[in-house]
PDB file of C-alpha atoms in Angstrom:
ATOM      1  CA  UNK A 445       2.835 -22.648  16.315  1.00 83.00           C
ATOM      2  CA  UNK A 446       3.636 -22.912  12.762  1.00 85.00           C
ATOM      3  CA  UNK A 447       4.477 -26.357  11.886  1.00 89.00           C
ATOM      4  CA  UNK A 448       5.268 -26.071   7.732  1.00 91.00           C
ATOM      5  CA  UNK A 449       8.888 -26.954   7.388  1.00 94.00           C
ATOM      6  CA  UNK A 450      10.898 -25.002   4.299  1.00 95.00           C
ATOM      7  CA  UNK A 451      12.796 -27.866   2.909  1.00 96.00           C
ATOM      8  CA  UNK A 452      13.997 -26.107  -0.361  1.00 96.00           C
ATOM      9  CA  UNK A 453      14.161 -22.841  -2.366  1.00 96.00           C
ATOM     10  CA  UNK A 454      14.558 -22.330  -6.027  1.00 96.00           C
ATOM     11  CA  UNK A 455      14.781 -18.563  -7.578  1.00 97.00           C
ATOM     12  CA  UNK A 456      12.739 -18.737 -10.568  1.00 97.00           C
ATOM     13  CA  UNK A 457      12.615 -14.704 -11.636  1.00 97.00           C
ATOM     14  CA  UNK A 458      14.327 -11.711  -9.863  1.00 95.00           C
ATOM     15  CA  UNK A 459      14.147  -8.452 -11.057  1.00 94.00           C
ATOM     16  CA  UNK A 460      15.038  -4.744  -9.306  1.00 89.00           C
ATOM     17  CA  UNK A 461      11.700  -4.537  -8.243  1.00 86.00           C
ATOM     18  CA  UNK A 462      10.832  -8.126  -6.873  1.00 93.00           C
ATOM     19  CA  UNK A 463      11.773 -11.699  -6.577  1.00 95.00           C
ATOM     20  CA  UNK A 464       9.527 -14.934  -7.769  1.00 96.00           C
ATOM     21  CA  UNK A 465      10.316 -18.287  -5.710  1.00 96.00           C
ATOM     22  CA  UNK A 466       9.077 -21.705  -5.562  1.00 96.00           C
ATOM     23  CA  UNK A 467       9.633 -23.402  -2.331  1.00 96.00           C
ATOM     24  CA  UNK A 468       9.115 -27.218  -1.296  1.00 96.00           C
ATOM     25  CA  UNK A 469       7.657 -27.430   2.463  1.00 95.00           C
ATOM     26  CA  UNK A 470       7.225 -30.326   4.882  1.00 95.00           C
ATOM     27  CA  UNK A 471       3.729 -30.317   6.092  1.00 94.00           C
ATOM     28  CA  UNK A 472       2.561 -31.061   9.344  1.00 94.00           C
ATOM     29  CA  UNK A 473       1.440 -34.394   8.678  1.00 95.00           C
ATOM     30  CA  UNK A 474       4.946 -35.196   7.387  1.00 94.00           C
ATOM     31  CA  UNK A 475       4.076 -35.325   3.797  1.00 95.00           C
ATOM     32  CA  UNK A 476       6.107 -32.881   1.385  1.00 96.00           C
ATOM     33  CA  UNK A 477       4.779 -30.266  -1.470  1.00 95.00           C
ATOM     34  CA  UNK A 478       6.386 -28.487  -4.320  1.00 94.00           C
ATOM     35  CA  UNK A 479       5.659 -25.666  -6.596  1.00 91.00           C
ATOM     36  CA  UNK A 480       5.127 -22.852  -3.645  1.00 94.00           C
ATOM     37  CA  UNK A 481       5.209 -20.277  -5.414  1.00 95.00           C
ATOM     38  CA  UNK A 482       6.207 -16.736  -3.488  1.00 95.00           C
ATOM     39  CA  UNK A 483       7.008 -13.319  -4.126  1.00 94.00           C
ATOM     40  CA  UNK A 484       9.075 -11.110  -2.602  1.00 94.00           C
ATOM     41  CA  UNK A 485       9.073  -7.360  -2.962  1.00 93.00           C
ATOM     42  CA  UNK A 486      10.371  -3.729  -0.595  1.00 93.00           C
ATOM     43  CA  UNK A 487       7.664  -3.336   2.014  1.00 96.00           C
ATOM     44  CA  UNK A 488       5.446  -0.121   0.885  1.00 96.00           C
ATOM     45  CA  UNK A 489       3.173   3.163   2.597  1.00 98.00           C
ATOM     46  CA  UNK A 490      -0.311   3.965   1.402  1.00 98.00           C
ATOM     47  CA  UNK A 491      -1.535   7.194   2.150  1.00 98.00           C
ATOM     48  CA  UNK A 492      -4.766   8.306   3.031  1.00 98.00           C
ATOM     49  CA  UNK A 493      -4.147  12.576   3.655  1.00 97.00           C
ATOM     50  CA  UNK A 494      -7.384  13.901   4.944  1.00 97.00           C
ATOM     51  CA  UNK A 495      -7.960  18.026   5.022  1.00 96.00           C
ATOM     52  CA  UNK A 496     -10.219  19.828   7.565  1.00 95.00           C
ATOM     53  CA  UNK A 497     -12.687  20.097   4.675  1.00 96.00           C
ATOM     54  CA  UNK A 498     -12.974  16.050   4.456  1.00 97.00           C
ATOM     55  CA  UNK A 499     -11.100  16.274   1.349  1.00 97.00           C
ATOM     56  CA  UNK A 500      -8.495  13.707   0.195  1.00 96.00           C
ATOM     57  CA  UNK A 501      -6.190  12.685  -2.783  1.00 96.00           C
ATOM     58  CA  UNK A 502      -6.428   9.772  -4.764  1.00 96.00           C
ATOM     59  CA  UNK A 503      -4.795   8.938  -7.548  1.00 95.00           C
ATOM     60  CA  UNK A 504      -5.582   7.529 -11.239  1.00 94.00           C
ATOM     61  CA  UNK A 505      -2.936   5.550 -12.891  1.00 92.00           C
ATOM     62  CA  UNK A 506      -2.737   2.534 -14.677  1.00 91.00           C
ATOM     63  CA  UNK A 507      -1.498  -1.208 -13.129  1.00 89.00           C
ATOM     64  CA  UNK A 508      -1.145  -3.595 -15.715  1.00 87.00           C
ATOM     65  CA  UNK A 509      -2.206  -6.731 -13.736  1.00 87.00           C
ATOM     66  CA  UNK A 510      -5.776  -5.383 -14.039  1.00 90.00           C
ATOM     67  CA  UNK A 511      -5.132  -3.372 -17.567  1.00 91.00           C
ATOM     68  CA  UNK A 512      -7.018  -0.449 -16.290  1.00 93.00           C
ATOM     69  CA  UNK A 513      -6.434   2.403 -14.798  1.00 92.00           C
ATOM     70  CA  UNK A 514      -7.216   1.865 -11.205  1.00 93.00           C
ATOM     71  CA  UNK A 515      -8.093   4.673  -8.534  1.00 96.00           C
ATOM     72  CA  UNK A 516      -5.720   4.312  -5.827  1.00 96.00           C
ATOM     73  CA  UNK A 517      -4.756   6.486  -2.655  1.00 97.00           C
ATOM     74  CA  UNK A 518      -1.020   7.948  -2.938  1.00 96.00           C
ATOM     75  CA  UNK A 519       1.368   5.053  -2.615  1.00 95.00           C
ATOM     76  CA  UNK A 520       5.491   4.267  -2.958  1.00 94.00           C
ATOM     77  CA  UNK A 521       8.124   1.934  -1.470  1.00 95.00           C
ATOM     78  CA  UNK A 522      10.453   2.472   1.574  1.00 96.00           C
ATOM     79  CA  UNK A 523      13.992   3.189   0.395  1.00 94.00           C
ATOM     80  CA  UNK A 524      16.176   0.848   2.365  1.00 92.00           C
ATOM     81  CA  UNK A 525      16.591   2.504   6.202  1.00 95.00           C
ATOM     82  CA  UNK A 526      13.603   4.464   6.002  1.00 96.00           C
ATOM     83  CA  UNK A 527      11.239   4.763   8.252  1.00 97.00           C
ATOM     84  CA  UNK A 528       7.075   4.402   6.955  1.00 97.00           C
ATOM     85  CA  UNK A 529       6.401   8.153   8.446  1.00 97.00           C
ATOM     86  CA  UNK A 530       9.479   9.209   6.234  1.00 97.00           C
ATOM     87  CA  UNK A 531       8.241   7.211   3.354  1.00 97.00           C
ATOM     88  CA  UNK A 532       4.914   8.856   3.460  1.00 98.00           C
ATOM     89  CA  UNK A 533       6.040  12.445   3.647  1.00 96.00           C
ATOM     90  CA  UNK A 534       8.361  11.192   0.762  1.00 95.00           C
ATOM     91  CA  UNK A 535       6.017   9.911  -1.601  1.00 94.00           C
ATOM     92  CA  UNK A 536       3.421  12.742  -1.265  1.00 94.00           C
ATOM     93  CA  UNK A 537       6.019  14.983  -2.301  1.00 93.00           C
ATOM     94  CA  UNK A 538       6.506  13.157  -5.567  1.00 89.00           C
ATOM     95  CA  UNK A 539       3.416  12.457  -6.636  1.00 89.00           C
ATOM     96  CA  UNK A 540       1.017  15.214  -5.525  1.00 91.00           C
ATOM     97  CA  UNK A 541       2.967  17.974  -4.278  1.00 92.00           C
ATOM     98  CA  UNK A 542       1.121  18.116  -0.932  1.00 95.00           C
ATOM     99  CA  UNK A 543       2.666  18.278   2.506  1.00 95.00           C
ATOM    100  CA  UNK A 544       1.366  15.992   5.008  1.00 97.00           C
ATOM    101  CA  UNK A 545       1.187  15.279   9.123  1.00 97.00           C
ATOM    102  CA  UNK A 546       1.592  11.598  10.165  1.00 97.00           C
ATOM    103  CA  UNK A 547      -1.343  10.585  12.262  1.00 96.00           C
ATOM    104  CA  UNK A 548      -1.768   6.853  12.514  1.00 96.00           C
ATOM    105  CA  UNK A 549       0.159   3.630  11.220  1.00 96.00           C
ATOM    106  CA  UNK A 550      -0.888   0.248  10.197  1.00 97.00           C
ATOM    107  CA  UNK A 551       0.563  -2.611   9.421  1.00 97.00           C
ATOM    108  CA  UNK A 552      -1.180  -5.094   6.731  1.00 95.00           C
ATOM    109  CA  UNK A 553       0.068  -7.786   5.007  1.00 94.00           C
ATOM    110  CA  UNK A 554      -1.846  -7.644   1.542  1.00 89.00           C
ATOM    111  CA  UNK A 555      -1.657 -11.075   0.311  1.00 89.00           C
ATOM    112  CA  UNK A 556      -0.098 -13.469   2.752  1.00 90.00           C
ATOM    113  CA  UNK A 557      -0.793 -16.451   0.591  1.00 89.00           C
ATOM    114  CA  UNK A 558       2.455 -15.649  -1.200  1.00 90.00           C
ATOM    115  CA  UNK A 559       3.488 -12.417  -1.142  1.00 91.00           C
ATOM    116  CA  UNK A 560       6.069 -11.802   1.922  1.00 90.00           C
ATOM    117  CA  UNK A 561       5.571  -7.886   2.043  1.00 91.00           C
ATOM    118  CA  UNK A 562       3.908  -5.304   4.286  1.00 95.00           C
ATOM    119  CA  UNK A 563       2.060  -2.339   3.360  1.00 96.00           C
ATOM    120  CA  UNK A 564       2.022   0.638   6.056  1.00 98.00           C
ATOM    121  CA  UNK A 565      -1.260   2.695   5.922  1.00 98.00           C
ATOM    122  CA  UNK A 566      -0.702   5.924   7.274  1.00 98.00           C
ATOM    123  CA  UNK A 567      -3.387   7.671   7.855  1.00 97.00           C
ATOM    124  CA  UNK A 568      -2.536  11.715   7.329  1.00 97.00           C
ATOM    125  CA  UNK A 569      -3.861  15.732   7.941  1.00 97.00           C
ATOM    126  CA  UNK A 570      -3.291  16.708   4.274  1.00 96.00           C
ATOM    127  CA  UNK A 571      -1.118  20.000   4.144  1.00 94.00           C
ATOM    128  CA  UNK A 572      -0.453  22.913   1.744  1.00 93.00           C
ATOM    129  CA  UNK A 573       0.612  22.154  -1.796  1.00 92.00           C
ATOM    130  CA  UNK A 574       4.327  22.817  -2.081  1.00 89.00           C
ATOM    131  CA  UNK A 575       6.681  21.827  -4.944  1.00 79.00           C
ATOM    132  CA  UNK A 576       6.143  19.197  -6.337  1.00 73.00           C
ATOM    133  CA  UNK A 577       9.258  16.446  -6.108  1.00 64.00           C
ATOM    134  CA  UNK A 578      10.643  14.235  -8.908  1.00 61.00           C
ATOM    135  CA  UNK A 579       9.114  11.241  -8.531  1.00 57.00           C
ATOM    136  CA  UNK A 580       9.947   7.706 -10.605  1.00 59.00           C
ATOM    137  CA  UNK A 581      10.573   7.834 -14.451  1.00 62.00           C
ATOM    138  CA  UNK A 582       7.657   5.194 -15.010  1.00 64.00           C
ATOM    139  CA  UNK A 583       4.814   7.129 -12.825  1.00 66.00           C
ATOM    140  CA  UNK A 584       2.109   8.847 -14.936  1.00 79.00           C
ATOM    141  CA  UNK A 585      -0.043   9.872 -12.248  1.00 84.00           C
ATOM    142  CA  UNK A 586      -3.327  12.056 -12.347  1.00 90.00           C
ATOM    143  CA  UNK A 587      -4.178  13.178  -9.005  1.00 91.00           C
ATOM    144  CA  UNK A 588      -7.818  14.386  -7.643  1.00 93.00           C
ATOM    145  CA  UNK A 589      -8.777  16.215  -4.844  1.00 96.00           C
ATOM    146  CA  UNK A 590     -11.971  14.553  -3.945  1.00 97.00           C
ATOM    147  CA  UNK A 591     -14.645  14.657  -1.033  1.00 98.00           C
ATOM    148  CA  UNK A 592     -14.924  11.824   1.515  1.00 97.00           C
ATOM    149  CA  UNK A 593     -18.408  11.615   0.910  1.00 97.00           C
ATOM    150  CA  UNK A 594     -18.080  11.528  -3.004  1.00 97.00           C
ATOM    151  CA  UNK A 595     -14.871   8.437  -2.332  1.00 97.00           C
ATOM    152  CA  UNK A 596     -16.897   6.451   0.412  1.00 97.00           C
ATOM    153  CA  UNK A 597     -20.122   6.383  -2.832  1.00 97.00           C
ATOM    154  CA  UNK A 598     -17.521   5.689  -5.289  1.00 97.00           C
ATOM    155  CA  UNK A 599     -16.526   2.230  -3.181  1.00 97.00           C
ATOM    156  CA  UNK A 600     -20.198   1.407  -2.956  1.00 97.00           C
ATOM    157  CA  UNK A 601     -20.770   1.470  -6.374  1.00 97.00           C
ATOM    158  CA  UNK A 602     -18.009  -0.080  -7.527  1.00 95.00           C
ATOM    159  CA  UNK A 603     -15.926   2.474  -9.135  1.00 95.00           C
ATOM    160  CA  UNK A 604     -13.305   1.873  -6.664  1.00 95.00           C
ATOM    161  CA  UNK A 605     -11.849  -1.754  -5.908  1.00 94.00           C
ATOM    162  CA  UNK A 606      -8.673  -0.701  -4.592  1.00 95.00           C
ATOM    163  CA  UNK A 607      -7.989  -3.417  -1.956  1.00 94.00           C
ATOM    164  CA  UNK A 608      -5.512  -0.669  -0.168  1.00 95.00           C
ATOM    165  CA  UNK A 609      -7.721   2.519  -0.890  1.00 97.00           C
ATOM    166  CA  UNK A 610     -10.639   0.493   0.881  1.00 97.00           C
ATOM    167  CA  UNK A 611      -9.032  -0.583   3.749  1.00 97.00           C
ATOM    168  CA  UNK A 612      -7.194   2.599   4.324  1.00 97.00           C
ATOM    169  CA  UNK A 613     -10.718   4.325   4.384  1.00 97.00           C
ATOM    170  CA  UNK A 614     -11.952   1.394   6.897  1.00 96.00           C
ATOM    171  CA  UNK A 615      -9.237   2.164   9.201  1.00 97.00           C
ATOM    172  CA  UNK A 616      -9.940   5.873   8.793  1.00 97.00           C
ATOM    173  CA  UNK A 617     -13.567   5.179   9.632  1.00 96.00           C
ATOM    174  CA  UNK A 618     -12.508   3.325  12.923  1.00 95.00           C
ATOM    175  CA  UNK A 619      -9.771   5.702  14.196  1.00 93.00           C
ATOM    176  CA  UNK A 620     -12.118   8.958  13.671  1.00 91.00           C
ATOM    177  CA  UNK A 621     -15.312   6.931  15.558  1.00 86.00           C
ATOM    178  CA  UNK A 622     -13.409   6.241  18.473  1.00 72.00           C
ATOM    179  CA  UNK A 623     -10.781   9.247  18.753  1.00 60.00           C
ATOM    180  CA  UNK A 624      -9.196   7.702  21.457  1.00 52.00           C
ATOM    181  CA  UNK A 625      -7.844   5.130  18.964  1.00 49.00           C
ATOM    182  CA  UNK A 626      -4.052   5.410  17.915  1.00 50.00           C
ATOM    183  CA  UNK A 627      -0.954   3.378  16.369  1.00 49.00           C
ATOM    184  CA  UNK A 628       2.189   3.850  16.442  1.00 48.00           C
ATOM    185  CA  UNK A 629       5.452   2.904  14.189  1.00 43.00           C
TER     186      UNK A 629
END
């Protein structure tokens, strides 16, 4: 049973994209703290899309809270009303071109320390290329067709620290080594 109390909110930065609050809690001992600070943000899919061939996209594109460009597995927010198997067929539209079959969903909550939102990894069968959808103004995606083999070394080594990529290919690992595994919406 959660016994923090929320005693007070104050907005400190919102933007289209996301919201920055600090919050004032009553703890369970009775004592009080300030300067919580928490972010709020439109839940999101990640999308690991799997051929026959064990071959999968990932993406390269640049985040600027790590200044790099970071390798990533296709990725977008729900639109408000949309469901995450929606949002996945969605968002590989727009930035690969690639039709996709909804296998599995998960549910993660990628920083719960102060971050309210969920991301949905849906795990995919990766289709046939079709036309490829407009996709944001600000996206300047490369995408790669890559072998599971080659992406599972490229974690090991390093190359890859994508906290979603990872897990996605964790949960991938665990649904395909016991098949009777599944997850629904």
């Amino acid at each position: 049973m959660n016994k923090w109390k929320l005693l007070k909110t104050d907005p400190i930065h919102e933007t289209e994209w996301m919201s920055l609050y600090s919050d004032t809690y009553q703890f369970p001992d009775g004592k009080t703290g300030s300067g919580y600070l928490r972010l709020t943000r439109d839940d999101y899919v990640v999308i690991f899309a799997i051929n026959k061939n064990n071959e999968l996209i990932i993406n390269r594109q640049y985040r600027r809270g790590v200044d790099k460009i970071n390798i990533e597995l296709p990725a977008g927010v729900l639109h408000k009303g949309e469901k995450p198997e929606e949002a996945t067929i969605r968002e590989l539209r727009e930035e690969v071109g690639y039709e996709c079959t909804v296998k599995n969903c998960f549910v993660i909550f990628p920083q719960p320390a102060f971050i309210n939102f969920k991301a949905y990894i849906t795990i995919c069968d990766l289709g046939e290329k079709c036309n490829k959808e407009i996709g944001d103004d600000d996206e300047f995606i490369e995408s790669e067709i890559i072998q599971l083999e080659k992406l599972e070394n490229m974690v090991l080594n390093g190359e890859i620290q994508d906290n979603s990529l990872i897990t996605a290919l964790g949960l991938y690992k665990l649904v395909t080594n016991n098949h009777d595994q599944t997850s629904t919406f």
